[in-house]
DNA sequence: CCATTATTGACAACATGCTGTCAATTTGAC
DNA sequence: GTCAAATTGACAGCATGTTGTCAATAATGG
C-alpha cells in the first residue's frame, strides 16, 4: 500500500477508472437483453427517480452530463418507444420526458436484476467501508471541480 | 445516508460515475496545454511506468482496455511524435512502444502539475478514508468482473 | 516439421461522451 | 412593454471507448 497520501490519490484515480469500466460493462450485460445499454438505463433512472416528467436539460443537469449527450439518448429512446415526450405547458420548446409503459416495465425488470447483483456484491463489502468510499469519492469529485479553471 | 447496504452499492456506483467524469475533465484541463488529453496521458503513463518498451497489446492488458482502443491512441501519439515504435526482435508484427524525448518531457511536466493537484486534493482527505475507498472500489471491480457471464 | 490455434495490427462500424453553432423561446432588467 | 441575455432543441463534428473481421505472424501439439 502507498504511504504518501498524494500517491494514494493517484491510486484512487486509477481505481476509479477501473471501477467505472467494470460498472459500465456489468450494466451493459444487464440491460442488453432489453435492447438497452448502461447509458440508456441511467437516463431512464434519472427520469423514473425524479417522480415527475423532466425536460432534457433538467435530466442533463441532474446527471452531470452535457445537455446534448442526453438529448441524443432521449431521441433514441423515443424512437425505441421507451420514453415519450409530452407538451410542456410552461415551455413551448422544452417538452417533458416520461417513461412509456414499455419503458417502465423494462426499467423495473432491469432494476430487479441490478438489486440482486448489488446484494451479492454487498455480501463481501461492509457498510463502513462503503460509506468511506462514497465520502472519499464525493470529496474527490468536489475537489476536482473546485480546482479546475472556471469557464 | 442510506441504510441498506445494497442501496449503498448503488450510491457508490453513481458516485464512481461522477468521479470518473470529474477526473477526465480535470485531466483534460491538465494536458490540453501540451496538445494531449486524459486518454493519451494515461497511455503514456502505462508506457512510462512499465520501465521498458511495451507492445500495444501489453499496454491494453495493463490498462484494462480493449486492444484496438489503445492501438488508435498509439497511432495518433506516434503521428504527434510523442511515442516511437521500435522493431521487436521477438515479434516481427508487434513493435515496441516507447516515449520519445519530447514525450518524456511532456509527461514529466504533466505529472508535476498532477502531483501538485493531488497534494491539494489530499489536504482535505485522510489516509484511512482513501485506503477504504481504494479497497472498496477494488472489491467492486473484482466483484463485478466475477459476476459477469464469462466469454 | 506441420497443422492448428492464438495473438497481433489494420480497417471499419458503432455507442457515448464532448463541443460549437444557430434559431426559437423564455426570462429578466430596465 | 421592450430589448438583451439565457435557455433550449436541432444539427454537425470530434474524441474515446466498444466490437467485428481479416490477414500476417507466433506459439503449440502431434
mmCIF file of C-alpha atoms (C1' of nucleotides) in Angstrom:
data_model
loop_
_atom_site.group_PDB
_atom_site.id
_atom_site.type_symbol
_atom_site.label_atom_id
_atom_site.label_comp_id
_atom_site.label_asym_id
_atom_site.label_seq_id
_atom_site.Cartn_x
_atom_site.Cartn_y
_atom_site.Cartn_z
ATOM 1 C CA UNK A 1 0.000 0.000 0.000
ATOM 2 C CA UNK A 2 1.168 3.506 -0.787
ATOM 3 C CA UNK A 3 2.442 5.653 2.067
ATOM 4 C CA UNK A 4 2.270 9.151 0.578
ATOM 5 C CA UNK A 5 -1.237 10.454 0.730
ATOM 6 C CA UNK A 6 -0.957 12.193 -2.619
ATOM 7 C CA UNK A 7 0.208 8.962 -4.222
ATOM 8 C CA UNK A 8 -2.878 7.379 -2.745
ATOM 9 C CA UNK A 9 -4.946 9.997 -4.565
ATOM 10 C CA UNK A 10 -3.316 8.830 -7.794
ATOM 11 C CA UNK A 11 -4.065 5.219 -6.912
ATOM 12 C CA UNK A 12 -7.641 6.178 -6.151
ATOM 13 C CA UNK A 13 -7.943 7.850 -9.549
ATOM 14 C CA UNK A 14 -6.741 4.737 -11.349
ATOM 15 C CA UNK A 15 -9.086 2.618 -9.242
ATOM 16 C CA UNK A 16 -11.993 4.856 -10.218
ATOM 17 C CA UNK A 17 -11.201 4.339 -13.911
ATOM 18 C CA UNK A 18 -11.198 0.584 -13.445
ATOM 19 C CA UNK A 19 -14.408 0.611 -11.420
ATOM 20 C CA UNK A 20 -16.100 2.836 -13.981
ATOM 21 C CA UNK A 21 -15.218 0.421 -16.759
ATOM 22 C CA UNK A 22 -16.375 -2.571 -14.764
ATOM 23 C CA UNK A 23 -19.667 -0.878 -13.880
ATOM 24 C CA UNK A 24 -20.425 0.036 -17.473
ATOM 25 C CA UNK A 25 -19.578 -3.463 -18.666
ATOM 26 C CA UNK A 26 -21.802 -5.004 -15.990
ATOM 27 C CA UNK A 27 -24.613 -2.577 -16.778
ATOM 28 C CA UNK A 28 -24.374 -3.366 -20.474
ATOM 29 C CA UNK A 29 -24.660 -7.079 -19.739
ATOM 30 C CA UNK A 30 -27.644 -6.429 -17.517
ATOM 31 C CA UNK A 31 -29.506 -4.242 -19.994
ATOM 32 C CA UNK A 32 -28.572 -5.880 -23.309
ATOM 33 C CA UNK A 33 -31.417 -8.455 -23.127
ATOM 34 C CA UNK A 34 -33.822 -5.498 -23.211
ATOM 35 C CA UNK A 35 -32.129 -3.856 -26.161
ATOM 36 C CA UNK A 36 -30.764 -1.174 -23.848
ATOM 37 C CA UNK A 37 -27.366 -0.138 -22.521
ATOM 38 C CA UNK A 38 -25.790 1.344 -19.402
ATOM 39 C CA UNK A 39 -26.149 4.879 -20.716
ATOM 40 C CA UNK A 40 -29.834 4.481 -21.620
ATOM 41 C CA UNK A 41 -30.577 2.755 -18.329
ATOM 42 C CA UNK A 42 -29.006 5.649 -16.428
ATOM 43 C CA UNK A 43 -31.099 8.175 -18.308
ATOM 44 C CA UNK A 44 -34.223 6.126 -17.641
ATOM 45 C CA UNK A 45 -33.291 6.064 -13.965
ATOM 46 C CA UNK A 46 -32.977 9.823 -13.874
ATOM 47 C CA UNK A 47 -36.472 10.158 -15.319
ATOM 48 C CA UNK A 48 -38.035 7.466 -13.139
ATOM 49 C CA UNK A 49 -36.439 8.576 -9.882
ATOM 50 C CA UNK A 50 -37.458 12.184 -10.378
ATOM 51 C CA UNK A 51 -41.056 11.109 -9.824
ATOM 52 C CA UNK A 52 -42.267 13.566 -12.436
ATOM 53 C CA UNK A 53 -41.615 14.299 -16.110
ATOM 54 C CA UNK A 54 -38.422 16.255 -16.735
ATOM 55 C CA UNK A 55 -37.036 18.243 -19.623
ATOM 56 C CA UNK A 56 -33.899 17.044 -21.361
ATOM 57 C CA UNK A 57 -31.914 19.914 -19.888
ATOM 58 C CA UNK A 58 -33.078 19.027 -16.372
ATOM 59 C CA UNK A 59 -32.046 15.409 -16.847
ATOM 60 C CA UNK A 60 -28.613 16.506 -18.029
ATOM 61 C CA UNK A 61 -28.115 18.745 -15.024
ATOM 62 C CA UNK A 62 -29.233 16.021 -12.633
ATOM 63 C CA UNK A 63 -26.807 13.543 -14.164
ATOM 64 C CA UNK A 64 -23.878 15.902 -14.518
ATOM 65 C CA UNK A 65 -23.718 15.314 -18.269
ATOM 66 C CA UNK A 66 -23.734 17.690 -21.213
ATOM 67 C CA UNK A 67 -27.181 18.640 -22.417
ATOM 68 C CA UNK A 68 -26.598 17.350 -25.927
ATOM 69 C CA UNK A 69 -25.347 13.960 -24.738
ATOM 70 C CA UNK A 70 -28.675 13.399 -23.010
ATOM 71 C CA UNK A 71 -30.594 14.876 -25.932
ATOM 72 C CA UNK A 72 -29.348 12.192 -28.288
ATOM 73 C CA UNK A 73 -30.046 9.374 -25.841
ATOM 74 C CA UNK A 74 -33.581 10.660 -25.325
ATOM 75 C CA UNK A 75 -34.118 10.939 -29.083
ATOM 76 C CA UNK A 76 -33.084 7.305 -29.467
ATOM 77 C CA UNK A 77 -35.159 6.144 -26.507
ATOM 78 C CA UNK A 78 -38.163 7.893 -28.014
ATOM 79 C CA UNK A 79 -37.636 6.137 -31.339
ATOM 80 C CA UNK A 80 -37.478 2.856 -29.445
ATOM 81 C CA UNK A 81 -40.707 3.599 -27.564
ATOM 82 C CA UNK A 82 -39.014 3.653 -24.151
ATOM 83 C CA UNK A 83 -39.831 7.273 -23.382
ATOM 84 C CA UNK A 84 -42.474 9.665 -24.646
ATOM 85 C CA UNK A 85 -42.311 13.460 -24.928
ATOM 86 C CA UNK A 86 -45.342 15.390 -23.721
ATOM 87 C CA UNK A 87 -46.078 19.004 -24.477
ATOM 88 C CA UNK A 88 -44.878 21.278 -21.699
ATOM 89 C CA UNK A 89 -47.475 23.907 -20.745
ATOM 90 C CA UNK A 90 -44.736 26.096 -19.310
ATOM 91 C CA UNK A 91 -42.344 25.909 -22.247
ATOM 92 C CA UNK A 92 -43.283 25.541 -25.895
ATOM 93 C CA UNK A 93 -39.856 24.252 -26.864
ATOM 94 C CA UNK A 94 -38.786 22.021 -23.946
ATOM 95 C CA UNK A 95 -41.095 19.004 -23.909
ATOM 96 C CA UNK A 96 -41.392 16.767 -20.859
ATOM 97 C CA UNK A 97 -39.851 13.297 -20.859
ATOM 98 C CA UNK A 98 -41.638 10.374 -19.216
ATOM 99 C CA UNK A 99 -41.219 6.604 -19.435
ATOM 100 C CA UNK A 100 -43.786 4.776 -21.523
ATOM 101 C CA UNK A 101 -45.426 1.712 -20.043
ATOM 102 C CA UNK A 102 -42.973 -0.384 -22.010
ATOM 103 C CA UNK A 103 -40.120 1.691 -20.593
ATOM 104 C CA UNK A 104 -41.396 1.310 -17.055
ATOM 105 C CA UNK A 105 -41.616 -2.452 -17.411
ATOM 106 C CA UNK A 106 -38.116 -2.732 -18.809
ATOM 107 C CA UNK A 107 -36.750 -0.441 -16.118
ATOM 108 C CA UNK A 108 -38.403 -2.433 -13.340
ATOM 109 C CA UNK A 109 -37.073 -5.708 -14.723
ATOM 110 C CA UNK A 110 -33.543 -4.330 -15.007
ATOM 111 C CA UNK A 111 -33.662 -2.840 -11.509
ATOM 112 C CA UNK A 112 -34.746 -6.157 -10.074
ATOM 113 C CA UNK A 113 -31.676 -7.813 -11.551
ATOM 114 C CA UNK A 114 -29.436 -4.957 -10.531
ATOM 115 C CA UNK A 115 -30.581 -5.118 -6.918
ATOM 116 C CA UNK A 116 -29.876 -8.842 -6.892
ATOM 117 C CA UNK A 117 -26.402 -8.140 -8.210
ATOM 118 C CA UNK A 118 -25.861 -5.291 -5.752
ATOM 119 C CA UNK A 119 -26.904 -7.547 -2.886
ATOM 120 C CA UNK A 120 -24.376 -10.148 -3.960
ATOM 121 C CA UNK A 121 -21.682 -7.503 -4.234
ATOM 122 C CA UNK A 122 -22.626 -6.167 -0.816
ATOM 123 C CA UNK A 123 -22.057 -9.560 0.759
ATOM 124 C CA UNK A 124 -18.329 -9.068 0.550
ATOM 125 C CA UNK A 125 -18.334 -5.400 1.482
ATOM 126 C CA UNK A 126 -19.014 -3.703 4.784
ATOM 127 C CA UNK A 127 -21.140 -0.660 5.403
ATOM 128 C CA UNK A 128 -18.377 1.386 6.978
ATOM 129 C CA UNK A 129 -16.062 0.794 4.042
ATOM 130 C CA UNK A 130 -18.766 1.706 1.567
ATOM 131 C CA UNK A 131 -19.598 4.873 3.441
ATOM 132 C CA UNK A 132 -15.931 5.847 3.486
ATOM 133 C CA UNK A 133 -15.585 5.109 -0.204
ATOM 134 C CA UNK A 134 -18.624 7.178 -1.122
ATOM 135 C CA UNK A 135 -17.395 10.028 1.069
ATOM 136 C CA UNK A 136 -13.910 9.985 -0.411
ATOM 137 C CA UNK A 137 -15.211 9.916 -3.974
ATOM 138 C CA UNK A 138 -17.539 12.801 -3.271
ATOM 139 C CA UNK A 139 -14.621 14.751 -1.842
ATOM 140 C CA UNK A 140 -12.569 13.848 -4.876
ATOM 141 C CA UNK A 141 -15.225 14.979 -7.346
ATOM 142 C CA UNK A 142 -15.924 18.184 -5.471
ATOM 143 C CA UNK A 143 -12.222 18.923 -5.106
ATOM 144 C CA UNK A 144 -11.535 18.324 -8.784
ATOM 145 C CA UNK A 145 -14.419 20.542 -9.798
ATOM 146 C CA UNK A 146 -13.252 23.284 -7.461
ATOM 147 C CA UNK A 147 -9.633 23.159 -8.619
ATOM 148 C CA UNK A 148 -10.468 23.327 -12.284
ATOM 149 C CA UNK A 149 -10.272 26.655 -14.052
ATOM 150 C CA UNK A 150 -13.727 28.235 -14.201
ATOM 151 C CA UNK A 151 -15.341 28.666 -17.608
ATOM 152 C CA UNK B 1 -27.274 8.356 4.304
ATOM 153 C CA UNK B 2 -28.615 5.063 3.003
ATOM 154 C CA UNK B 3 -29.190 2.261 5.476
ATOM 155 C CA UNK B 4 -29.474 -0.765 3.188
ATOM 156 C CA UNK B 5 -26.037 -1.951 2.214
ATOM 157 C CA UNK B 6 -27.144 -2.859 -1.300
ATOM 158 C CA UNK B 7 -28.576 0.616 -1.783
ATOM 159 C CA UNK B 8 -25.192 1.909 -0.741
ATOM 160 C CA UNK B 9 -23.659 -0.139 -3.545
ATOM 161 C CA UNK B 10 -25.964 1.700 -5.942
ATOM 162 C CA UNK B 11 -24.941 5.026 -4.446
ATOM 163 C CA UNK B 12 -21.305 4.015 -4.771
ATOM 164 C CA UNK B 13 -21.844 3.200 -8.439
ATOM 165 C CA UNK B 14 -23.362 6.611 -9.134
ATOM 166 C CA UNK B 15 -20.536 8.246 -7.202
ATOM 167 C CA UNK B 16 -17.999 6.389 -9.319
ATOM 168 C CA UNK B 17 -19.615 7.737 -12.489
ATOM 169 C CA UNK B 18 -19.398 11.277 -11.173
ATOM 170 C CA UNK B 19 -15.805 10.860 -10.020
ATOM 171 C CA UNK B 20 -14.823 9.347 -13.347
ATOM 172 C CA UNK B 21 -16.245 12.324 -15.198
ATOM 173 C CA UNK B 22 -14.562 14.800 -12.892
ATOM 174 C CA UNK B 23 -11.211 13.043 -13.227
ATOM 175 C CA UNK B 24 -11.348 13.019 -17.010
ATOM 176 C CA UNK B 25 -12.342 16.683 -17.110
ATOM 177 C CA UNK B 26 -9.506 17.606 -14.746
ATOM 178 C CA UNK B 27 -7.033 15.505 -16.721
ATOM 179 C CA UNK B 28 -8.098 17.141 -19.962
ATOM 180 C CA UNK B 29 -7.525 20.579 -18.459
ATOM 181 C CA UNK B 30 -4.129 19.491 -17.217
ATOM 182 C CA UNK B 31 -2.968 18.005 -20.509
ATOM 183 C CA UNK B 32 -4.589 20.339 -23.024
ATOM 184 C CA UNK B 33 -1.689 22.869 -22.911
ATOM 185 C CA UNK B 34 0.534 20.077 -24.243
ATOM 186 C CA UNK B 35 -1.850 19.141 -27.027
ATOM 187 C CA UNK B 36 -2.746 15.962 -25.153
ATOM 188 C CA UNK B 37 -5.778 14.566 -23.336
ATOM 189 C CA UNK B 38 -6.641 12.352 -20.397
ATOM 190 C CA UNK B 39 -6.706 9.243 -22.547
ATOM 191 C CA UNK B 40 -3.339 9.937 -24.176
ATOM 192 C CA UNK B 41 -1.796 10.835 -20.840
ATOM 193 C CA UNK B 42 -2.971 7.555 -19.359
ATOM 194 C CA UNK B 43 -1.451 5.571 -22.217
ATOM 195 C CA UNK B 44 1.804 7.479 -21.829
ATOM 196 C CA UNK B 45 1.753 6.634 -18.137
ATOM 197 C CA UNK B 46 1.333 2.949 -18.862
ATOM 198 C CA UNK B 47 4.382 3.050 -21.121
ATOM 199 C CA UNK B 48 6.493 5.177 -18.794
ATOM 200 C CA UNK B 49 5.660 3.291 -15.617
ATOM 201 C CA UNK B 50 6.415 -0.082 -17.174
ATOM 202 C CA UNK B 51 10.082 0.891 -17.235
ATOM 203 C CA UNK B 52 10.556 -0.839 -20.572
ATOM 204 C CA UNK B 53 9.053 -0.680 -24.057
ATOM 205 C CA UNK B 54 5.722 -2.488 -24.357
ATOM 206 C CA UNK B 55 3.646 -3.767 -27.230
ATOM 207 C CA UNK B 56 0.236 -2.245 -27.849
ATOM 208 C CA UNK B 57 -1.458 -5.425 -26.667
ATOM 209 C CA UNK B 58 0.517 -5.386 -23.413
ATOM 210 C CA UNK B 59 -0.462 -1.769 -22.765
ATOM 211 C CA UNK B 60 -4.125 -2.619 -23.340
ATOM 212 C CA UNK B 61 -3.997 -5.532 -20.926
ATOM 213 C CA UNK B 62 -2.253 -3.435 -18.290
ATOM 214 C CA UNK B 63 -4.879 -0.702 -18.597
ATOM 215 C CA UNK B 64 -7.890 -2.980 -18.781
ATOM 216 C CA UNK B 65 -8.900 -1.505 -22.143
ATOM 217 C CA UNK B 66 -9.633 -3.124 -25.486
ATOM 218 C CA UNK B 67 -6.598 -3.679 -27.648
ATOM 219 C CA UNK B 68 -7.940 -1.586 -30.510
ATOM 220 C CA UNK B 69 -8.736 1.387 -28.308
ATOM 221 C CA UNK B 70 -5.087 1.603 -27.337
ATOM 222 C CA UNK B 71 -3.962 0.910 -30.884
ATOM 223 C CA UNK B 72 -5.628 4.039 -32.161
ATOM 224 C CA UNK B 73 -4.272 6.213 -29.368
ATOM 225 C CA UNK B 74 -0.763 4.906 -30.012
ATOM 226 C CA UNK B 75 -1.124 5.552 -33.752
ATOM 227 C CA UNK B 76 -2.074 9.147 -33.002
ATOM 228 C CA UNK B 77 0.661 9.606 -30.426
ATOM 229 C CA UNK B 78 3.165 8.323 -32.963
ATOM 230 C CA UNK B 79 1.961 10.824 -35.573
ATOM 231 C CA UNK B 80 2.370 13.534 -32.958
ATOM 232 C CA UNK B 81 5.903 12.441 -32.113
ATOM 233 C CA UNK B 82 5.056 11.538 -28.518
ATOM 234 C CA UNK B 83 5.893 7.859 -28.830
ATOM 235 C CA UNK B 84 8.067 5.876 -31.212
ATOM 236 C CA UNK B 85 7.701 2.260 -32.333
ATOM 237 C CA UNK B 86 10.873 0.171 -32.382
ATOM 238 C CA UNK B 87 11.276 -3.138 -34.128
ATOM 239 C CA UNK B 88 10.675 -6.049 -31.762
ATOM 240 C CA UNK B 89 13.340 -8.744 -32.105
ATOM 241 C CA UNK B 90 10.935 -11.291 -30.628
ATOM 242 C CA UNK B 91 7.926 -10.460 -32.803
ATOM 243 C CA UNK B 92 8.005 -9.215 -36.358
ATOM 244 C CA UNK B 93 4.466 -7.776 -36.147
ATOM 245 C CA UNK B 94 4.202 -6.348 -32.636
ATOM 246 C CA UNK B 95 6.539 -3.385 -32.404
ATOM 247 C CA UNK B 96 7.635 -1.936 -29.067
ATOM 248 C CA UNK B 97 6.265 1.408 -27.887
ATOM 249 C CA UNK B 98 8.489 3.901 -26.081
ATOM 250 C CA UNK B 99 8.169 7.585 -25.286
ATOM 251 C CA UNK B 100 10.237 9.907 -27.413
ATOM 252 C CA UNK B 101 12.296 12.568 -25.668
ATOM 253 C CA UNK B 102 9.529 15.016 -26.454
ATOM 254 C CA UNK B 103 7.019 12.611 -24.945
ATOM 255 C CA UNK B 104 9.092 12.150 -21.819
ATOM 256 C CA UNK B 105 9.360 15.886 -21.319
ATOM 257 C CA UNK B 106 5.635 16.424 -21.747
ATOM 258 C CA UNK B 107 4.838 13.531 -19.441
ATOM 259 C CA UNK B 108 7.165 14.836 -16.733
ATOM 260 C CA UNK B 109 5.665 18.311 -16.956
ATOM 261 C CA UNK B 110 2.119 16.970 -16.713
ATOM 262 C CA UNK B 111 2.981 14.696 -13.808
ATOM 263 C CA UNK B 112 4.493 17.607 -11.944
ATOM 264 C CA UNK B 113 1.227 19.501 -12.227
ATOM 265 C CA UNK B 114 -0.818 16.428 -11.417
ATOM 266 C CA UNK B 115 1.162 15.769 -8.235
ATOM 267 C CA UNK B 116 0.600 19.340 -7.154
ATOM 268 C CA UNK B 117 -3.119 18.911 -7.749
ATOM 269 C CA UNK B 118 -3.160 15.556 -5.970
ATOM 270 C CA UNK B 119 -1.411 17.089 -2.984
ATOM 271 C CA UNK B 120 -4.031 19.818 -2.813
ATOM 272 C CA UNK B 121 -6.804 17.274 -3.037
ATOM 273 C CA UNK B 122 -5.135 15.178 -0.357
ATOM 274 C CA UNK B 123 -5.210 18.104 2.050
ATOM 275 C CA UNK B 124 -8.899 17.577 2.603
ATOM 276 C CA UNK B 125 -8.807 13.809 2.634
ATOM 277 C CA UNK B 126 -7.440 11.403 5.207
ATOM 278 C CA UNK B 127 -5.295 8.354 4.580
ATOM 279 C CA UNK B 128 -7.695 5.916 6.231
ATOM 280 C CA UNK B 129 -10.617 7.116 4.143
ATOM 281 C CA UNK B 130 -8.579 6.895 0.964
ATOM 282 C CA UNK B 131 -7.422 3.410 1.817
ATOM 283 C CA UNK B 132 -11.003 2.337 2.460
ATOM 284 C CA UNK B 133 -12.180 3.907 -0.774
ATOM 285 C CA UNK B 134 -9.490 2.178 -2.813
ATOM 286 C CA UNK B 135 -10.262 -1.118 -1.124
ATOM 287 C CA UNK B 136 -13.989 -0.825 -1.705
ATOM 288 C CA UNK B 137 -13.551 0.107 -5.352
ATOM 289 C CA UNK B 138 -11.194 -2.800 -5.904
ATOM 290 C CA UNK B 139 -13.750 -5.100 -4.323
ATOM 291 C CA UNK B 140 -16.426 -3.585 -6.510
ATOM 292 C CA UNK B 141 -14.442 -4.020 -9.722
ATOM 293 C CA UNK B 142 -13.409 -7.555 -8.854
ATOM 294 C CA UNK B 143 -16.933 -8.484 -7.827
ATOM 295 C CA UNK B 144 -18.443 -7.063 -10.989
ATOM 296 C CA UNK B 145 -15.924 -8.882 -13.149
ATOM 297 C CA UNK B 146 -16.583 -12.126 -11.306
ATOM 298 C CA UNK B 147 -20.360 -11.831 -11.548
ATOM 299 C CA UNK B 148 -20.389 -11.138 -15.245
ATOM 300 C CA UNK B 149 -21.026 -14.005 -17.638
ATOM 301 C CA UNK B 150 -17.739 -15.410 -18.950
ATOM 302 C CA UNK B 151 -16.919 -15.020 -22.642
ATOM 303 C "C1'" DC C 1 8.102 -30.448 -39.489
ATOM 304 C "C1'" DC C 2 3.470 -29.488 -39.988
ATOM 305 C "C1'" DA C 3 -1.191 -28.204 -38.869
ATOM 306 C "C1'" DT C 4 -3.992 -25.906 -35.805
ATOM 307 C "C1'" DT C 5 -4.696 -22.232 -32.572
ATOM 308 C "C1'" DA C 6 -3.733 -17.761 -30.526
ATOM 309 C "C1'" DT C 7 -2.039 -13.222 -30.949
ATOM 310 C "C1'" DT C 8 -1.420 -9.031 -33.375
ATOM 311 C "C1'" DG C 9 -2.213 -4.914 -36.375
ATOM 312 C "C1'" DA C 10 -5.181 -2.775 -39.920
ATOM 313 C "C1'" DC C 11 -9.551 -1.328 -41.074
ATOM 314 C "C1'" DA C 12 -14.323 -0.330 -40.332
ATOM 315 C "C1'" DA C 13 -18.616 0.373 -37.872
ATOM 316 C "C1'" DC C 14 -20.898 1.831 -33.858
ATOM 317 C "C1'" DA C 15 -22.040 3.918 -28.858
ATOM 318 C "C1'" DT C 16 -21.452 7.560 -25.861
ATOM 319 C "C1'" DG C 17 -19.325 11.349 -24.165
ATOM 320 C "C1'" DC C 18 -17.799 16.277 -25.592
ATOM 321 C "C1'" DT C 19 -18.003 20.914 -28.077
ATOM 322 C "C1'" DG C 20 -19.684 24.567 -31.276
ATOM 323 C "C1'" DT C 21 -23.276 26.994 -33.885
ATOM 324 C "C1'" DC C 22 -27.865 28.532 -34.979
ATOM 325 C "C1'" DA C 23 -32.713 29.651 -34.456
ATOM 326 C "C1'" DA C 24 -36.695 29.563 -31.371
ATOM 327 C "C1'" DT C 25 -38.255 30.594 -27.000
ATOM 328 C "C1'" DT C 26 -38.206 32.139 -22.296
ATOM 329 C "C1'" DT C 27 -36.546 35.088 -18.730
ATOM 330 C "C1'" DG C 28 -35.108 39.176 -16.712
ATOM 331 C "C1'" DA C 29 -33.562 44.070 -16.423
ATOM 332 C "C1'" DC C 30 -34.934 48.409 -17.385
ATOM 333 C "C1'" DG D 1 -43.601 46.662 -22.800
ATOM 334 C "C1'" DT D 2 -39.197 46.086 -24.890
ATOM 335 C "C1'" DC D 3 -34.884 44.569 -25.701
ATOM 336 C "C1'" DA D 4 -30.799 41.855 -24.159
ATOM 337 C "C1'" DA D 5 -29.392 37.627 -22.136
ATOM 338 C "C1'" DA D 6 -30.091 32.903 -21.035
ATOM 339 C "C1'" DT D 7 -32.129 28.510 -22.190
ATOM 340 C "C1'" DT D 8 -33.398 25.025 -25.324
ATOM 341 C "C1'" DG D 9 -33.527 21.728 -29.319
ATOM 342 C "C1'" DA D 10 -31.537 20.585 -33.853
ATOM 343 C "C1'" DC D 11 -27.614 19.605 -36.337
ATOM 344 C "C1'" DA D 12 -22.856 18.686 -37.040
ATOM 345 C "C1'" DG D 13 -18.198 17.349 -35.846
ATOM 346 C "C1'" DC D 14 -14.814 15.152 -32.900
ATOM 347 C "C1'" DA D 15 -12.536 12.022 -29.010
ATOM 348 C "C1'" DT D 16 -12.540 7.766 -26.927
ATOM 349 C "C1'" DG D 17 -14.384 3.628 -25.783
ATOM 350 C "C1'" DT D 18 -16.530 -0.799 -27.849
ATOM 351 C "C1'" DT D 19 -16.992 -4.767 -31.283
ATOM 352 C "C1'" DG D 20 -16.217 -7.487 -35.527
ATOM 353 C "C1'" DT D 21 -13.455 -9.173 -39.483
ATOM 354 C "C1'" DC D 22 -9.313 -10.240 -41.964
ATOM 355 C "C1'" DA D 23 -4.501 -11.320 -42.950
ATOM 356 C "C1'" DA D 24 0.108 -11.875 -41.026
ATOM 357 C "C1'" DT D 25 2.747 -13.814 -37.574
ATOM 358 C "C1'" DA D 26 3.815 -16.746 -33.311
ATOM 359 C "C1'" DA D 27 3.167 -20.461 -30.479
ATOM 360 C "C1'" DT D 28 1.809 -25.094 -29.638
ATOM 361 C "C1'" DG D 29 0.687 -30.046 -30.047
ATOM 362 C "C1'" DG D 30 1.127 -34.021 -32.777
#
